[in-house]
Each structure stands twice: as C-alpha cells, then as structure tokens.
Amino acid sequence: MDYSYLNRFYTKNRIERIQALLDADVLTADKKSQLELGMHLSKDAANNMIENQLATYELPYGAALNFLINGKDYVVPMAIEEPSVIAAASSAAKTIKQAGGFTATTTDRIMIGQVALKNPPHAAETLQLLTDKEAEIIQTANQAHPSIVKRGGGAVKLEVRHIKTDELENTPEFIVLHLHIKTLEAMGANIINTMMEGIIPYVEELTQSKALMGILSNYATECLATATCRIPVEHLQKGAFSGEEVRDRIIDAYQFAYVDPYRAVTHNKGIMNGIDGIIIASGNDWRAISAGIHAYASKSGQYRSLSQWKKAENGDLLGSLTLPLPIGTVGGSISFHPAAKMTKAILHYENAAELESIIVSVGLAQNLAAIKALVTEGIQKGHMGLQSRSLAISAGAKSEEIDWLSRKLKQAENMNLATAEKLLEEYRQ
Ligand code: MEV
C-alpha cells in the first residue's frame, strides 16, 4: 500500500477518493468500479435475509485513515451516520502513527456455549458427574457439528458452575455447563447453538435432571483483543495546552470514567462509535459484540472505562484497550453482503485475529480523539463544524447548496435547524 496517494483525502470528491484508493493499492480495479456504483444489496438477497422485508436501510460508508497496526498500514471502512467519527478516528490514528503505531494482540479465539440445568436433585454430585464426563460431553458436542472438527476446530474444554442465590424470590438453583469451542474464522453462533442443543439429551440422561436451555454466551471472555499505544508528549500539544498538560488531563479523564459509571457509559460510547462503525461495515453482529463489550466493562462489579490511560516512566502517554471481540470473517451476511465483502477487500486482513486487532485499535483511537478534545478545546467545536453539513441536508439543501449553507452555518451565531432553514430560504430568493 502506498499511503502517499491518500494525502488530503478528505479534500477530494468521492470519485477522487475511490481513485486514490486504487492508486494506493488499497482497491483492485473491479472493487473500484463496484465502490463507484454503490454496493447495493440485491432485492432478492434482502428479501431472503429477513421475514416481512420491505426495503433496505442505508448508511454512509467511509474510510478512516492513518491506522498503523503491528507495522502494517490500514484504511479502515466504517458504516456510520455520525458526522465526526471518521474524522476523529483518522486524526487520533495519525498521532499514534507518528508515535510508532498501535501494538495489538489477541488471545486464542475460544467461544463459550452454555447449558443450564434447573434444580438438579444433588448439586454436588451433579457437578462431579459432569466434570468426570468431560471427554464424553466434548465428544457428543463435536458429533453434533462434525464439519467444524474436520476443519480443526470444535469443543475443547468443559467448565461447570453452580449458581445458588436468593437474589430473586424463589430463584431456582442452576448448574451451568460451559463448553469452550473453537469456531475458527466464524463467529460461530450456529455452530455453538447446534452443539449445545446436541448435548442436552446426553446431559439430561447423565444427571437425571432437566435442561432449561442450550445457547451460546455473547460474553466472550475467552476471545479478547488488546490494543496499546505509546505517545510522547510532543505529539499531544493542543491549542494553549502543553503536551504534558494534555497527557495529564487525558489520564484524569480516564480516571473519571473509571470511578463514575455516568461518565464511563459516555466514555465507552465514544469507543463504540468506531467499533460499531467497523463491525457493521464488516457484516458482523454488532448487537452481540456490543452486549459482550458492555458486560466486560462491568467485570469488576461496577461499569467502568474500557480503556486505560497512564503515564510511562519517561513521561510518555500509554493507552490500552482490551475487548471481547467474537467476530467472524465467514458465515452469514459476511460472505454475501456486498459492503461486507468490500470491507474485507479494503482491509486486506488474513484472518479473524487480524480483524480483531484492527477493530480494537479503532476503539482506542476513537477514545483518544474524544477525550483529548473534551479535555482541551471541548467537543462542540469539532462536532459542530462537521454537523453543519447534516444540518444543511436536514434543512433541505441540495448539491452545491450544501457546501454554501454549511459554510454559512459555521459562521452563524446559532447553528441550528431554524437558522439553516432561514439561510437556505434567503439563498434561494
Ligand atoms: C460522542 O459521539 C462521543 C463522546 O461523547 C465520547 C466521550 O464523551 O468520550 C464525545
């Protein structure tokens, strides 16, 4: 990839941007044509994807730049409606790139499936029985989905939990069996659910008790990705704030989000701006990923900041973010949705672990951009600049009117819809 073709990318028009991606070797010629035409989901595909389909719902699809992760350059596609997200991610990624880029790591990609037994007659014996039969349970699960085993994956480990609590009136006692399953390149919901339902008859017979359900867990604590960055203070100076001040204020912002759930939710929403953008663009299940990530933010018993910002011994700013990221690179709409296929082509990732590394790095960049703006010039300056175009569109501006009105709105005392409509009316007269 030759990044020099992507200089001043945001100043180009759409066709020029797509051409620049071709020149930079991000896109092949056929993908370039497809991107120019727009990546429409066929009527047939859409109709067969869901029940009672009526139409499709579109989002802007754009590219965040400057991501250098583990020494490799990326252009990161995002599907997002919020005007400032791509600009913010690209700007923070640029700072991090100047400082050497992101380092990202992933754990083994292990997913979890659950079977819950309600009120087993003898809990201690049932726990022991299940533990003793680990090999048989794993074998039964793997027989329920032999193709994943043939490809080198499948169930690999059993854990058993006993949940006994009087938190709710008449709470039943549960024995919960967890299977750890390697789903390889797939997110694996169907594989896991098939396996979990597949072991229920064996487990019921073995324990002489009734299963309540068998299903995957979206709390993917065994499929984690971590991104870190190290930024010397000379890259952090902003306006009247010195690099040291910006570093210290970013650390304060992290500590605020660590101790206060009201702030933590907004801090993490900033992280999710980027994560959801790329997850949607990649065709993955963003509801599953979001549910797991927010649960992970509460792993200490309190909802906290997902990211961490600290001062290194030499004074550099150290950032880190760990997330459960049970994404897939095959299966479901990932394999046929034209935008998901485009995302795969633009990212040039080799496997799901690499995609996880990209996604977690995007989250860290997005967080840095947000909290750096918040603790320096405030968020509205940058936000409103970009919001002006959306306001112009909401006011009914078309083509060249949008540029004109957005410029006028930036100079206006009150940038709101009423002002936009008034200015547009004057312009048209
Ligand atoms: C807005 O979409 C995201 C922020 O609120 C994130 C944050 O407060 O850290 C700016």
Short mmCIF file of C-alpha atoms and ligand atoms in Angstrom, two decimals:
data_model
loop_
_atom_site.label_atom_id
_atom_site.label_comp_id
_atom_site.label_asym_id
_atom_site.label_seq_id
_atom_site.Cartn_x
_atom_site.Cartn_y
_atom_site.Cartn_z
CA MET A 1 0.00 0.00 0.00
CA ASP A 2 1.32 3.43 -0.93
CA TYR A 3 -0.18 5.85 1.58
CA SER A 4 1.19 8.93 -0.21
CA TYR A 5 -1.81 8.76 -2.62
CA LEU A 6 -4.10 9.29 0.35
CA ASN A 7 -2.77 12.70 1.39
CA ARG A 8 -5.54 15.27 1.95
CA PHE A 9 -8.06 12.50 1.30
CA TYR A 10 -10.91 14.47 2.89
CA THR A 11 -10.49 17.34 0.40
CA LYS A 12 -11.14 15.05 -2.60
CA ASN A 13 -14.56 14.30 -4.00
CA ARG A 14 -16.00 10.79 -3.77
CA ILE A 15 -14.76 9.61 -7.16
CA GLU A 16 -11.28 11.04 -6.50
CA ARG A 17 -11.15 9.28 -3.14
CA ILE A 18 -12.01 5.97 -4.75
CA GLN A 19 -9.36 6.60 -7.43
CA ALA A 20 -6.82 7.39 -4.68
CA LEU A 21 -7.61 4.05 -3.03
CA LEU A 22 -6.92 2.33 -6.35
CA ASP A 23 -3.66 4.28 -6.83
CA ALA A 24 -2.58 3.46 -3.29
CA ASP A 25 -3.18 -0.27 -3.99
CA VAL A 26 -5.93 -0.48 -1.41
CA LEU A 27 -8.51 -1.41 -4.06
CA THR A 28 -8.41 -3.62 -7.11
CA ALA A 29 -9.93 -2.31 -10.37
CA ASP A 30 -13.11 -4.41 -10.06
CA LYS A 31 -13.68 -3.33 -6.45
CA LYS A 32 -13.11 0.29 -7.53
CA SER A 33 -15.94 0.03 -10.08
CA GLN A 34 -18.17 -1.61 -7.53
CA LEU A 35 -17.50 1.13 -4.98
CA GLU A 36 -18.22 3.81 -7.60
CA LEU A 37 -21.56 2.24 -8.42
CA GLY A 38 -22.50 1.86 -4.74
CA MET A 39 -22.75 -1.52 -3.07
CA HIS A 40 -26.40 -2.41 -3.24
CA LEU A 41 -27.84 -5.42 -1.55
CA SER A 42 -29.91 -7.15 -4.22
CA LYS A 43 -33.68 -7.18 -3.76
CA ASP A 44 -33.54 -10.95 -3.77
CA ALA A 45 -30.85 -11.15 -1.08
CA ALA A 46 -32.60 -8.60 1.15
CA ASN A 47 -35.94 -10.36 0.74
CA ASN A 48 -34.45 -13.67 1.75
CA MET A 49 -32.47 -12.36 4.72
CA ILE A 50 -35.38 -11.47 6.99
CA GLU A 51 -39.06 -12.07 7.45
CA ASN A 52 -41.53 -9.42 6.19
CA GLN A 53 -38.83 -7.45 4.35
CA LEU A 54 -40.00 -4.13 2.90
CA ALA A 55 -36.91 -2.18 1.81
CA THR A 56 -33.25 -1.69 2.75
CA TYR A 57 -31.87 0.92 5.15
CA GLU A 58 -28.68 2.69 4.04
CA LEU A 59 -25.84 4.32 5.97
CA PRO A 60 -22.85 6.31 4.69
CA TYR A 61 -19.82 4.04 4.15
CA GLY A 62 -16.47 5.82 4.54
CA ALA A 63 -12.81 5.23 5.32
CA ALA A 64 -10.77 6.16 8.39
CA LEU A 65 -7.10 6.64 7.56
CA ASN A 66 -3.67 6.52 9.20
CA PHE A 67 -4.03 3.22 11.03
CA LEU A 68 -0.62 1.60 11.52
CA ILE A 69 -1.13 -1.61 13.48
CA ASN A 70 1.66 -4.09 14.23
CA GLY A 71 3.71 -2.41 11.49
CA LYS A 72 1.02 -2.74 8.78
CA ASP A 73 -0.92 0.17 7.24
CA TYR A 74 -4.70 0.01 7.00
CA VAL A 75 -7.52 2.04 5.55
CA VAL A 76 -10.48 1.25 7.81
CA PRO A 77 -14.02 1.19 6.36
CA MET A 78 -16.86 2.29 8.62
CA ALA A 79 -20.62 2.41 8.16
CA ILE A 80 -21.77 5.28 10.34
CA GLU A 81 -24.28 8.13 10.46
CA GLU A 82 -22.44 10.36 12.99
CA PRO A 83 -20.53 13.10 11.10
CA SER A 84 -17.42 13.38 13.31
CA VAL A 85 -16.49 9.72 13.87
CA ILE A 86 -14.31 9.06 10.82
CA ALA A 87 -12.51 12.41 11.10
CA ALA A 88 -11.84 11.83 14.80
CA ALA A 89 -10.55 8.28 14.31
CA SER A 90 -8.27 9.35 11.45
CA SER A 91 -6.86 12.24 13.45
CA ALA A 92 -6.06 10.18 16.56
CA ALA A 93 -4.68 7.34 14.42
CA LYS A 94 -2.36 9.89 12.77
CA THR A 95 -0.99 10.98 16.17
CA ILE A 96 -0.48 7.34 17.14
CA LYS A 97 1.12 6.53 13.77
CA GLN A 98 3.62 9.38 14.26
CA ALA A 99 4.47 7.78 17.61
CA GLY A 100 5.08 4.31 16.07
CA GLY A 101 1.55 2.95 15.68
CA PHE A 102 -0.60 0.50 17.61
CA THR A 103 0.55 -2.80 19.02
CA ALA A 104 -2.30 -5.30 19.06
CA THR A 105 -2.56 -8.84 20.40
CA THR A 106 -5.33 -11.41 20.60
CA THR A 107 -5.99 -14.45 22.78
CA ASP A 108 -6.98 -17.81 21.26
CA ARG A 109 -10.39 -17.43 19.65
CA ILE A 110 -12.46 -19.53 22.07
CA MET A 111 -16.23 -19.09 22.22
CA ILE A 112 -18.49 -20.22 25.04
CA GLY A 113 -21.72 -22.21 24.92
CA GLN A 114 -23.99 -22.84 27.90
CA VAL A 115 -26.44 -25.50 29.03
CA ALA A 116 -28.35 -24.65 32.19
CA LEU A 117 -29.80 -27.38 34.40
CA LYS A 118 -32.55 -26.23 36.74
CA ASN A 119 -32.74 -27.53 40.31
CA PRO A 120 -30.61 -30.66 39.85
CA PRO A 121 -31.52 -33.08 42.66
CA HIS A 122 -27.98 -33.39 44.10
CA ALA A 123 -25.93 -30.38 43.07
CA ALA A 124 -22.52 -31.52 44.37
CA GLU A 125 -22.85 -34.96 42.77
CA THR A 126 -24.11 -33.47 39.51
CA LEU A 127 -21.12 -31.14 39.35
CA GLN A 128 -18.77 -34.05 39.91
CA LEU A 129 -20.56 -36.26 37.40
CA LEU A 130 -20.34 -33.60 34.67
CA THR A 131 -16.67 -32.95 35.43
CA ASP A 132 -15.91 -36.69 35.25
CA LYS A 133 -17.66 -36.94 31.89
CA GLU A 134 -15.87 -34.01 30.25
CA ALA A 135 -14.43 -36.14 27.42
CA GLU A 136 -17.82 -37.72 26.62
CA ILE A 137 -19.60 -34.34 26.65
CA ILE A 138 -16.99 -32.84 24.34
CA GLN A 139 -17.28 -35.83 22.02
CA THR A 140 -21.09 -35.57 21.94
CA ALA A 141 -20.85 -31.85 21.14
CA ASN A 142 -18.35 -32.45 18.36
CA GLN A 143 -20.51 -35.21 16.87
CA ALA A 144 -23.33 -32.64 16.62
CA HIS A 145 -21.18 -30.48 14.31
CA PRO A 146 -18.53 -32.68 12.68
CA SER A 147 -17.61 -30.21 9.90
CA ILE A 148 -16.02 -27.70 12.31
CA VAL A 149 -13.98 -30.56 13.82
CA LYS A 150 -12.81 -31.60 10.34
CA ARG A 151 -11.55 -28.05 9.80
CA GLY A 152 -9.52 -28.14 13.03
CA GLY A 153 -11.99 -26.59 15.46
CA GLY A 154 -14.69 -27.85 17.82
CA ALA A 155 -15.32 -28.17 21.54
CA VAL A 156 -12.11 -28.35 23.58
CA LYS A 157 -12.91 -27.87 27.24
CA LEU A 158 -15.69 -28.12 29.81
CA GLU A 159 -16.30 -25.90 32.84
CA VAL A 160 -19.11 -26.34 35.31
CA ARG A 161 -20.61 -23.63 37.52
CA HIS A 162 -23.07 -23.81 40.38
CA ILE A 163 -25.34 -20.79 40.85
CA LYS A 164 -27.27 -20.70 44.10
CA THR A 165 -28.67 -17.38 45.20
CA ASP A 166 -31.71 -15.88 46.88
CA GLU A 167 -31.45 -12.64 44.89
CA LEU A 168 -34.95 -13.14 43.49
CA GLU A 169 -37.91 -14.73 45.19
CA ASN A 170 -37.86 -18.49 44.56
CA THR A 171 -34.70 -18.34 42.43
CA PRO A 172 -34.03 -21.85 41.18
CA GLU A 173 -30.62 -23.40 41.67
CA PHE A 174 -28.71 -23.75 38.41
CA ILE A 175 -25.85 -25.92 37.34
CA VAL A 176 -24.41 -24.33 34.24
CA LEU A 177 -22.19 -26.23 31.93
CA HIS A 178 -19.85 -24.17 29.76
CA LEU A 179 -18.23 -25.61 26.67
CA HIS A 180 -15.23 -23.83 25.21
CA ILE A 181 -15.44 -24.09 21.45
CA LYS A 182 -13.01 -23.17 18.69
CA THR A 183 -15.09 -21.78 15.84
CA LEU A 184 -12.03 -20.81 13.74
CA GLU A 185 -12.91 -18.00 11.29
CA ALA A 186 -16.61 -17.98 12.16
CA MET A 187 -18.28 -16.07 14.96
CA GLY A 188 -19.93 -19.44 15.36
CA ALA A 189 -23.39 -18.76 16.78
CA ASN A 190 -24.97 -21.56 14.75
CA ILE A 191 -22.13 -23.97 15.40
CA ILE A 192 -22.31 -23.36 19.15
CA ASN A 193 -26.09 -23.47 19.38
CA THR A 194 -26.18 -26.74 17.44
CA MET A 195 -23.58 -28.23 19.78
CA MET A 196 -25.27 -27.02 22.95
CA GLU A 197 -28.67 -28.34 21.91
CA GLY A 198 -26.91 -31.50 20.73
CA ILE A 199 -25.54 -32.34 24.18
CA ILE A 200 -28.79 -31.71 26.09
CA PRO A 201 -30.20 -35.27 25.79
CA TYR A 202 -26.88 -36.79 26.95
CA VAL A 203 -26.55 -34.33 29.86
CA GLU A 204 -30.16 -34.80 30.97
CA GLU A 205 -29.81 -38.56 30.96
CA LEU A 206 -26.48 -38.39 32.79
CA THR A 207 -27.67 -36.03 35.53
CA GLN A 208 -31.28 -37.15 35.72
CA SER A 209 -32.32 -33.51 35.56
CA LYS A 210 -33.96 -31.16 33.10
CA ALA A 211 -32.14 -28.61 30.97
CA LEU A 212 -33.67 -25.15 30.74
CA MET A 213 -31.81 -24.14 27.60
CA GLY A 214 -28.68 -24.56 25.49
CA ILE A 215 -27.23 -21.45 23.79
CA LEU A 216 -24.02 -19.57 23.11
CA SER A 217 -22.90 -16.86 25.53
CA ASN A 218 -22.20 -13.48 23.96
CA TYR A 219 -19.98 -12.70 26.94
CA ALA A 220 -16.87 -13.87 25.07
CA THR A 221 -14.31 -13.64 27.87
CA GLU A 222 -12.08 -16.21 26.13
CA CYS A 223 -11.85 -14.23 22.89
CA LEU A 224 -10.09 -10.99 23.79
CA ALA A 225 -8.19 -8.43 21.75
CA THR A 226 -5.90 -5.74 23.16
CA ALA A 227 -4.51 -2.61 21.51
CA THR A 228 -1.84 -0.44 23.10
CA CYS A 229 -0.10 2.76 22.08
CA ARG A 230 2.69 4.90 23.46
CA ILE A 231 2.67 8.62 22.67
CA PRO A 232 5.50 11.01 23.54
CA VAL A 233 4.13 14.30 24.90
CA GLU A 234 5.48 16.32 21.96
CA HIS A 235 2.70 14.76 19.84
CA LEU A 236 -0.03 15.83 22.26
CA GLN A 237 0.18 19.62 22.45
CA LYS A 238 -3.17 21.24 21.59
CA GLY A 239 -4.01 24.96 21.48
CA ALA A 240 -2.86 26.60 24.70
CA PHE A 241 -2.30 23.21 26.38
CA SER A 242 1.23 21.80 26.52
CA GLY A 243 1.80 18.12 25.72
CA GLU A 244 2.32 17.37 29.43
CA GLU A 245 -0.96 19.07 30.32
CA VAL A 246 -2.87 17.20 27.62
CA ARG A 247 -1.34 13.88 28.80
CA ASP A 248 -2.28 14.55 32.43
CA ARG A 249 -5.79 15.67 31.53
CA ILE A 250 -6.30 12.54 29.39
CA ILE A 251 -5.25 10.44 32.40
CA ASP A 252 -7.68 12.39 34.60
CA ALA A 253 -10.43 11.76 32.04
CA TYR A 254 -9.71 8.01 32.17
CA GLN A 255 -9.76 8.04 35.98
CA PHE A 256 -13.06 9.93 35.98
CA ALA A 257 -14.56 7.28 33.69
CA TYR A 258 -13.06 4.51 35.85
CA VAL A 259 -14.75 5.72 39.03
CA ASP A 260 -18.04 7.16 37.72
CA PRO A 261 -20.45 4.94 35.76
CA TYR A 262 -22.34 8.00 34.43
CA ARG A 263 -19.15 9.16 32.74
CA ALA A 264 -17.99 5.62 31.90
CA VAL A 265 -21.05 4.99 29.72
CA THR A 266 -20.33 8.10 27.62
CA HIS A 267 -16.58 7.38 27.53
CA ASN A 268 -17.33 3.86 26.28
CA LYS A 269 -19.93 5.17 23.82
CA GLY A 270 -17.06 7.10 22.24
CA ILE A 271 -15.11 3.85 21.91
CA MET A 272 -18.17 2.13 20.43
CA ASN A 273 -18.54 4.87 17.81
CA GLY A 274 -15.59 3.36 15.99
CA ILE A 275 -16.16 -0.26 16.96
CA ASP A 276 -19.76 -0.31 15.73
CA GLY A 277 -18.79 1.53 12.55
CA ILE A 278 -16.33 -1.16 11.50
CA ILE A 279 -18.36 -4.05 12.90
CA ILE A 280 -21.35 -3.01 10.79
CA ALA A 281 -19.11 -2.45 7.75
CA SER A 282 -17.65 -5.94 8.20
CA GLY A 283 -21.08 -7.59 8.29
CA ASN A 284 -20.70 -8.81 11.87
CA ASP A 285 -23.39 -8.99 14.54
CA TRP A 286 -22.99 -5.64 16.32
CA ARG A 287 -25.71 -6.43 18.87
CA ALA A 288 -23.76 -9.44 20.09
CA ILE A 289 -20.45 -7.56 20.19
CA SER A 290 -21.95 -4.54 21.98
CA ALA A 291 -23.69 -6.69 24.60
CA GLY A 292 -20.43 -8.51 25.35
CA ILE A 293 -18.32 -5.38 25.46
CA HIS A 294 -20.62 -3.57 27.88
CA ALA A 295 -20.74 -6.64 30.14
CA TYR A 296 -16.93 -6.67 30.07
CA ALA A 297 -16.92 -3.03 31.21
CA SER A 298 -18.76 -4.24 34.33
CA LYS A 299 -16.49 -7.19 35.08
CA SER A 300 -15.33 -5.66 38.40
CA GLY A 301 -18.94 -5.32 39.58
CA GLN A 302 -19.12 -1.64 38.52
CA TYR A 303 -19.47 -0.30 34.98
CA ARG A 304 -16.09 1.33 34.22
CA SER A 305 -13.95 2.78 31.45
CA LEU A 306 -12.96 0.09 28.95
CA SER A 307 -9.72 1.88 28.07
CA GLN A 308 -6.81 2.77 30.34
CA TRP A 309 -4.52 5.79 30.06
CA LYS A 310 -1.35 6.02 32.15
CA LYS A 311 1.94 7.88 32.35
CA ALA A 312 5.06 5.92 31.42
CA GLU A 313 8.24 6.26 33.45
CA ASN A 314 9.75 8.51 30.78
CA GLY A 315 6.63 10.71 30.67
CA ASP A 316 5.02 9.23 27.52
CA LEU A 317 1.27 8.65 27.48
CA LEU A 318 0.39 4.94 27.48
CA GLY A 319 -3.01 3.84 26.20
CA SER A 320 -4.55 0.40 26.26
CA LEU A 321 -7.88 -1.19 25.43
CA THR A 322 -8.99 -4.80 25.85
CA LEU A 323 -12.31 -6.01 24.46
CA PRO A 324 -14.09 -9.31 23.91
CA LEU A 325 -14.37 -9.48 20.11
CA PRO A 326 -16.03 -12.66 18.91
CA ILE A 327 -16.21 -11.52 15.29
CA GLY A 328 -16.13 -13.70 12.20
CA THR A 329 -14.70 -13.40 8.72
CA VAL A 330 -17.00 -16.01 7.20
CA GLY A 331 -20.61 -17.05 7.57
CA GLY A 332 -23.96 -15.32 7.38
CA SER A 333 -24.12 -11.99 5.60
CA ILE A 334 -20.31 -11.57 5.82
CA SER A 335 -19.98 -13.97 2.91
CA PHE A 336 -22.53 -12.36 0.57
CA HIS A 337 -23.31 -8.77 1.62
CA PRO A 338 -21.54 -6.57 -0.98
CA ALA A 339 -20.45 -4.00 1.64
CA ALA A 340 -19.09 -6.68 3.97
CA LYS A 341 -17.15 -8.17 1.02
CA MET A 342 -15.85 -4.69 0.16
CA THR A 343 -14.69 -4.18 3.75
CA LYS A 344 -12.75 -7.44 3.59
CA ALA A 345 -11.15 -6.34 0.32
CA ILE A 346 -10.19 -2.88 1.66
CA LEU A 347 -8.77 -4.16 4.94
CA HIS A 348 -6.70 -6.95 3.37
CA TYR A 349 -6.84 -8.92 6.62
CA GLU A 350 -5.72 -12.52 6.60
CA ASN A 351 -7.85 -13.89 9.40
CA ALA A 352 -10.27 -13.09 12.20
CA ALA A 353 -7.49 -12.42 14.72
CA GLU A 354 -6.13 -9.69 12.43
CA LEU A 355 -9.61 -8.19 12.06
CA GLU A 356 -9.93 -8.18 15.86
CA SER A 357 -6.61 -6.30 16.09
CA ILE A 358 -7.90 -3.66 13.69
CA ILE A 359 -11.23 -3.26 15.50
CA VAL A 360 -9.71 -2.85 18.97
CA SER A 361 -7.18 -0.31 17.62
CA VAL A 362 -10.04 1.70 16.10
CA GLY A 363 -11.70 1.75 19.53
CA LEU A 364 -8.56 3.08 21.20
CA ALA A 365 -8.08 5.78 18.53
CA GLN A 366 -11.70 6.85 18.82
CA ASN A 367 -11.38 7.13 22.59
CA LEU A 368 -8.18 9.16 22.37
CA ALA A 369 -9.78 11.57 19.89
CA ALA A 370 -12.84 12.09 22.10
CA ILE A 371 -11.14 12.57 25.45
CA LYS A 372 -8.35 14.71 24.00
CA ALA A 373 -10.96 17.06 22.51
CA LEU A 374 -13.04 17.01 25.70
CA VAL A 375 -10.13 17.98 27.98
CA THR A 376 -8.78 20.67 25.63
CA GLU A 377 -10.96 22.68 23.25
CA GLY A 378 -14.21 20.86 24.15
CA ILE A 379 -16.17 18.59 21.84
CA GLN A 380 -18.54 21.06 20.23
CA LYS A 381 -16.00 22.94 18.14
CA GLY A 382 -15.06 19.92 16.03
CA HIS A 383 -18.51 18.34 16.23
CA MET A 384 -20.46 21.36 15.10
CA GLY A 385 -18.11 22.01 12.19
CA LEU A 386 -18.97 18.58 10.83
CA GLN A 387 -22.57 18.71 11.97
CA SER A 388 -23.18 21.74 9.75
CA ARG A 389 -23.40 19.53 6.64
CA SER A 390 -26.00 17.26 8.25
CA LEU A 391 -27.97 20.33 9.32
CA ALA A 392 -27.82 21.71 5.79
CA ILE A 393 -29.20 18.40 4.44
CA SER A 394 -31.92 18.33 7.13
CA ALA A 395 -32.92 21.86 6.07
CA GLY A 396 -33.44 20.58 2.52
CA ALA A 397 -30.25 21.87 0.84
CA LYS A 398 -29.30 20.10 -2.40
CA SER A 399 -25.94 19.65 -4.23
CA GLU A 400 -23.91 22.91 -4.20
CA GLU A 401 -26.33 24.48 -1.69
CA ILE A 402 -24.97 22.07 0.94
CA ASP A 403 -21.41 23.46 0.74
CA TRP A 404 -22.65 27.03 0.79
CA LEU A 405 -25.06 26.51 3.67
CA SER A 406 -22.59 24.51 5.74
CA ARG A 407 -20.03 27.35 5.39
CA LYS A 408 -22.67 29.93 6.39
CA LEU A 409 -23.78 27.83 9.36
CA LYS A 410 -20.22 27.66 10.71
CA GLN A 411 -20.19 31.47 10.80
CA ALA A 412 -23.69 31.77 12.27
CA GLU A 413 -24.21 32.70 15.92
CA ASN A 414 -26.75 29.87 16.44
CA MET A 415 -26.05 26.78 14.42
CA ASN A 416 -29.41 25.03 14.43
CA LEU A 417 -32.12 23.84 12.07
CA ALA A 418 -34.11 27.07 12.23
CA THR A 419 -31.03 29.09 11.20
CA ALA A 420 -30.28 26.60 8.43
CA GLU A 421 -33.82 26.85 7.03
CA LYS A 422 -33.79 30.65 7.21
CA LEU A 423 -30.42 30.93 5.46
CA LEU A 424 -31.47 28.47 2.77
CA GLU A 425 -34.66 30.39 2.09
CA GLU A 426 -32.67 33.63 1.73
CA TYR A 427 -30.18 31.93 -0.59
CA ARG A 428 -32.92 30.59 -2.85
CA GLN A 429 -34.57 34.01 -3.09
C1 MEV B 1 -19.94 11.39 21.01
O1 MEV B 1 -20.47 10.58 19.97
C2 MEV B 1 -18.90 10.63 21.80
C3 MEV B 1 -18.34 11.35 23.03
O2 MEV B 1 -19.42 11.75 23.88
C4 MEV B 1 -17.41 10.39 23.73
C5 MEV B 1 -16.91 10.86 25.08
O3 MEV B 1 -17.59 11.65 25.75
O4 MEV B 1 -15.82 10.37 25.47
C6 MEV B 1 -17.61 12.60 22.62
#
